[in-house]
mmCIF file with all atom_site columns, C-alpha atoms in Angstrom:
data_model
loop_
_atom_site.group_PDB
_atom_site.id
_atom_site.type_symbol
_atom_site.label_atom_id
_atom_site.label_alt_id
_atom_site.label_comp_id
_atom_site.label_asym_id
_atom_site.label_entity_id
_atom_site.label_seq_id
_atom_site.pdbx_PDB_ins_code
_atom_site.Cartn_x
_atom_site.Cartn_y
_atom_site.Cartn_z
_atom_site.occupancy
_atom_site.B_iso_or_equiv
_atom_site.pdbx_formal_charge
_atom_site.auth_seq_id
_atom_site.auth_comp_id
_atom_site.auth_asym_id
_atom_site.auth_atom_id
_atom_site.pdbx_PDB_model_num
ATOM 1  C CA . MET D 1 1  ? 2.047   17.908 20.100  1.00 0.00 ? 1  MET D CA 1
ATOM 2  C CA . ALA D 1 2  ? 2.395   16.480 16.598  1.00 0.00 ? 2  ALA D CA 1
ATOM 3  C CA . ILE D 1 3  ? -0.690  15.893 14.508  1.00 0.00 ? 3  ILE D CA 1
ATOM 4  C CA . VAL D 1 4  ? -0.961  12.344 13.149  1.00 0.00 ? 4  VAL D CA 1
ATOM 5  C CA . MET D 1 5  ? -1.925  11.963 9.511   1.00 0.00 ? 5  MET D CA 1
ATOM 6  C CA . THR D 1 6  ? -5.447  10.604 9.658   1.00 0.00 ? 6  THR D CA 1
ATOM 7  C CA . GLU D 1 7  ? -7.562  9.147  6.894   1.00 0.00 ? 7  GLU D CA 1
ATOM 8  C CA . THR D 1 8  ? -9.452  12.474 6.842   1.00 0.00 ? 8  THR D CA 1
ATOM 9  C CA . ILE D 1 9  ? -6.239  14.403 6.184   1.00 0.00 ? 9  ILE D CA 1
ATOM 10 C CA . LYS D 1 10 ? -5.289  11.986 3.389   1.00 0.00 ? 10 LYS D CA 1
ATOM 11 C CA . GLU D 1 11 ? -8.699  12.480 1.788   1.00 0.00 ? 11 GLU D CA 1
ATOM 12 C CA . GLN D 1 12 ? -8.344  16.249 2.101   1.00 0.00 ? 12 GLN D CA 1
ATOM 13 C CA . ILE D 1 13 ? -4.910  16.172 0.413   1.00 0.00 ? 13 ILE D CA 1
ATOM 14 C CA . LEU D 1 14 ? -6.364  14.158 -2.456  1.00 0.00 ? 14 LEU D CA 1
ATOM 15 C CA . ALA D 1 15 ? -9.341  16.526 -2.758  1.00 0.00 ? 15 ALA D CA 1
ATOM 16 C CA . VAL D 1 16 ? -7.018  19.545 -3.008  1.00 0.00 ? 16 VAL D CA 1
ATOM 17 C CA . ARG D 1 17 ? -4.897  17.683 -5.573  1.00 0.00 ? 17 ARG D CA 1
ATOM 18 C CA . ASP D 1 18 ? -8.006  16.884 -7.609  1.00 0.00 ? 18 ASP D CA 1
ATOM 19 C CA . THR D 1 19 ? -8.795  20.601 -7.977  1.00 0.00 ? 19 THR D CA 1
ATOM 20 C CA . GLY D 1 20 ? -5.691  20.956 -10.151 1.00 0.00 ? 20 GLY D CA 1
ATOM 21 C CA . GLU D 1 21 ? -5.264  24.513 -8.866  1.00 0.00 ? 21 GLU D CA 1
ATOM 22 C CA . THR D 1 22 ? -1.653  24.249 -7.674  1.00 0.00 ? 22 THR D CA 1
ATOM 23 C CA . ASN D 1 23 ? 1.527   22.264 -7.547  1.00 0.00 ? 23 ASN D CA 1
ATOM 24 C CA . MET D 1 24 ? 1.137   20.147 -4.415  1.00 0.00 ? 24 MET D CA 1
ATOM 25 C CA . PHE D 1 25 ? 4.648   21.139 -3.256  1.00 0.00 ? 25 PHE D CA 1
ATOM 26 C CA . ASP D 1 26 ? 3.527   24.782 -3.037  1.00 0.00 ? 26 ASP D CA 1
ATOM 27 C CA . THR D 1 27 ? 2.440   24.325 0.571   1.00 0.00 ? 27 THR D CA 1
ATOM 28 C CA . ASN D 1 28 ? 1.276   27.924 0.967   1.00 0.00 ? 28 ASN D CA 1
ATOM 29 C CA . ALA D 1 29 ? -1.110  27.549 -1.969  1.00 0.00 ? 29 ALA D CA 1
ATOM 30 C CA . VAL D 1 30 ? -2.244  24.122 -0.742  1.00 0.00 ? 30 VAL D CA 1
ATOM 31 C CA . GLN D 1 31 ? -3.010  25.622 2.668   1.00 0.00 ? 31 GLN D CA 1
ATOM 32 C CA . ARG D 1 32 ? -4.966  28.489 1.066   1.00 0.00 ? 32 ARG D CA 1
ATOM 33 C CA . ILE D 1 33 ? -7.027  26.092 -1.050  1.00 0.00 ? 33 ILE D CA 1
ATOM 34 C CA . ALA D 1 34 ? -7.552  23.789 1.942   1.00 0.00 ? 34 ALA D CA 1
ATOM 35 C CA . PHE D 1 35 ? -8.711  26.740 4.043   1.00 0.00 ? 35 PHE D CA 1
ATOM 36 C CA . ASP D 1 36 ? -11.142 27.831 1.307   1.00 0.00 ? 36 ASP D CA 1
ATOM 37 C CA . MET D 1 37 ? -12.480 24.255 1.194   1.00 0.00 ? 37 MET D CA 1
ATOM 38 C CA . GLU D 1 38 ? -12.804 24.286 5.018   1.00 0.00 ? 38 GLU D CA 1
ATOM 39 C CA . PHE D 1 39 ? -10.142 21.570 5.403   1.00 0.00 ? 39 PHE D CA 1
ATOM 40 C CA . TYR D 1 40 ? -8.783  23.013 8.623   1.00 0.00 ? 40 TYR D CA 1
ATOM 41 C CA . GLU D 1 41 ? -7.218  19.699 9.680   1.00 0.00 ? 41 GLU D CA 1
ATOM 42 C CA . LEU D 1 42 ? -5.032  19.776 6.565   1.00 0.00 ? 42 LEU D CA 1
ATOM 43 C CA . VAL D 1 43 ? -4.061  23.412 7.105   1.00 0.00 ? 43 VAL D CA 1
ATOM 44 C CA . SER D 1 44 ? -2.920  22.560 10.634  1.00 0.00 ? 44 SER D CA 1
ATOM 45 C CA . PHE D 1 45 ? -1.187  19.358 9.560   1.00 0.00 ? 45 PHE D CA 1
ATOM 46 C CA . ILE D 1 46 ? 0.938   21.131 6.946   1.00 0.00 ? 46 ILE D CA 1
ATOM 47 C CA . GLU D 1 47 ? 1.848   23.835 9.437   1.00 0.00 ? 47 GLU D CA 1
ATOM 48 C CA . ASP D 1 48 ? 2.799   21.246 12.055  1.00 0.00 ? 48 ASP D CA 1
ATOM 49 C CA . ASP D 1 49 ? 4.627   18.640 9.933   1.00 0.00 ? 49 ASP D CA 1
ATOM 50 C CA . ARG D 1 50 ? 5.641   19.727 6.422   1.00 0.00 ? 50 ARG D CA 1
ATOM 51 C CA . LYS D 1 51 ? 8.045   16.788 6.145   1.00 0.00 ? 51 LYS D CA 1
ATOM 52 C CA . ALA D 1 52 ? 5.277   14.229 6.684   1.00 0.00 ? 52 ALA D CA 1
ATOM 53 C CA . TYR D 1 53 ? 3.110   16.090 4.179   1.00 0.00 ? 53 TYR D CA 1
ATOM 54 C CA . ALA D 1 54 ? 5.915   16.044 1.572   1.00 0.00 ? 54 ALA D CA 1
ATOM 55 C CA . ARG D 1 55 ? 6.595   12.359 2.283   1.00 0.00 ? 55 ARG D CA 1
ATOM 56 C CA . PHE D 1 56 ? 2.926   11.588 1.575   1.00 0.00 ? 56 PHE D CA 1
ATOM 57 C CA . ILE D 1 57 ? 3.040   13.570 -1.678  1.00 0.00 ? 57 ILE D CA 1
ATOM 58 C CA . LEU D 1 58 ? 6.205   11.762 -2.790  1.00 0.00 ? 58 LEU D CA 1
ATOM 59 C CA . THR D 1 59 ? 5.392   8.210  -1.694  1.00 0.00 ? 59 THR D CA 1
ATOM 60 C CA . GLY D 1 60 ? 1.649   8.033  -1.152  1.00 0.00 ? 60 GLY D CA 1
ATOM 61 C CA . GLY D 1 61 ? 2.400   6.687  2.310   1.00 0.00 ? 61 GLY D CA 1
ATOM 62 C CA . ALA D 1 62 ? 2.071   8.167  5.751   1.00 0.00 ? 62 ALA D CA 1
ATOM 63 C CA . ASN D 1 63 ? 4.239   7.924  8.836   1.00 0.00 ? 63 ASN D CA 1
ATOM 64 C CA . GLY D 1 64 ? 7.320   6.661  7.011   1.00 0.00 ? 64 GLY D CA 1
ATOM 65 C CA . THR D 1 65 ? 5.631   3.975  4.926   1.00 0.00 ? 65 THR D CA 1
ATOM 66 C CA . ASN D 1 66 ? 5.227   3.872  1.212   1.00 0.00 ? 66 ASN D CA 1
ATOM 67 C CA . LYS D 1 67 ? 2.002   2.986  -0.521  1.00 0.00 ? 67 LYS D CA 1
ATOM 68 C CA . SER D 1 68 ? 3.051   -0.595 -1.242  1.00 0.00 ? 68 SER D CA 1
ATOM 69 C CA . GLU D 1 69 ? 3.625   -1.250 2.466   1.00 0.00 ? 69 GLU D CA 1
ATOM 70 C CA . VAL D 1 70 ? 0.163   -0.077 3.528   1.00 0.00 ? 70 VAL D CA 1
#
């Protein structure tokens, strides 16, 4: 079953980004940082749906929307 991108997951992505520790397209590093920060929802989300994760990084939107549509 696919994991839906929740507000919590969005916040976790932004928190990892704010660390400045990795390129956000390096999903293995993002997962490691997320795990260290106890963001287990994000770790699972990336494992389950890398395309949705990348879409959020590129557009700022989730589930096929871009930021301006939200």
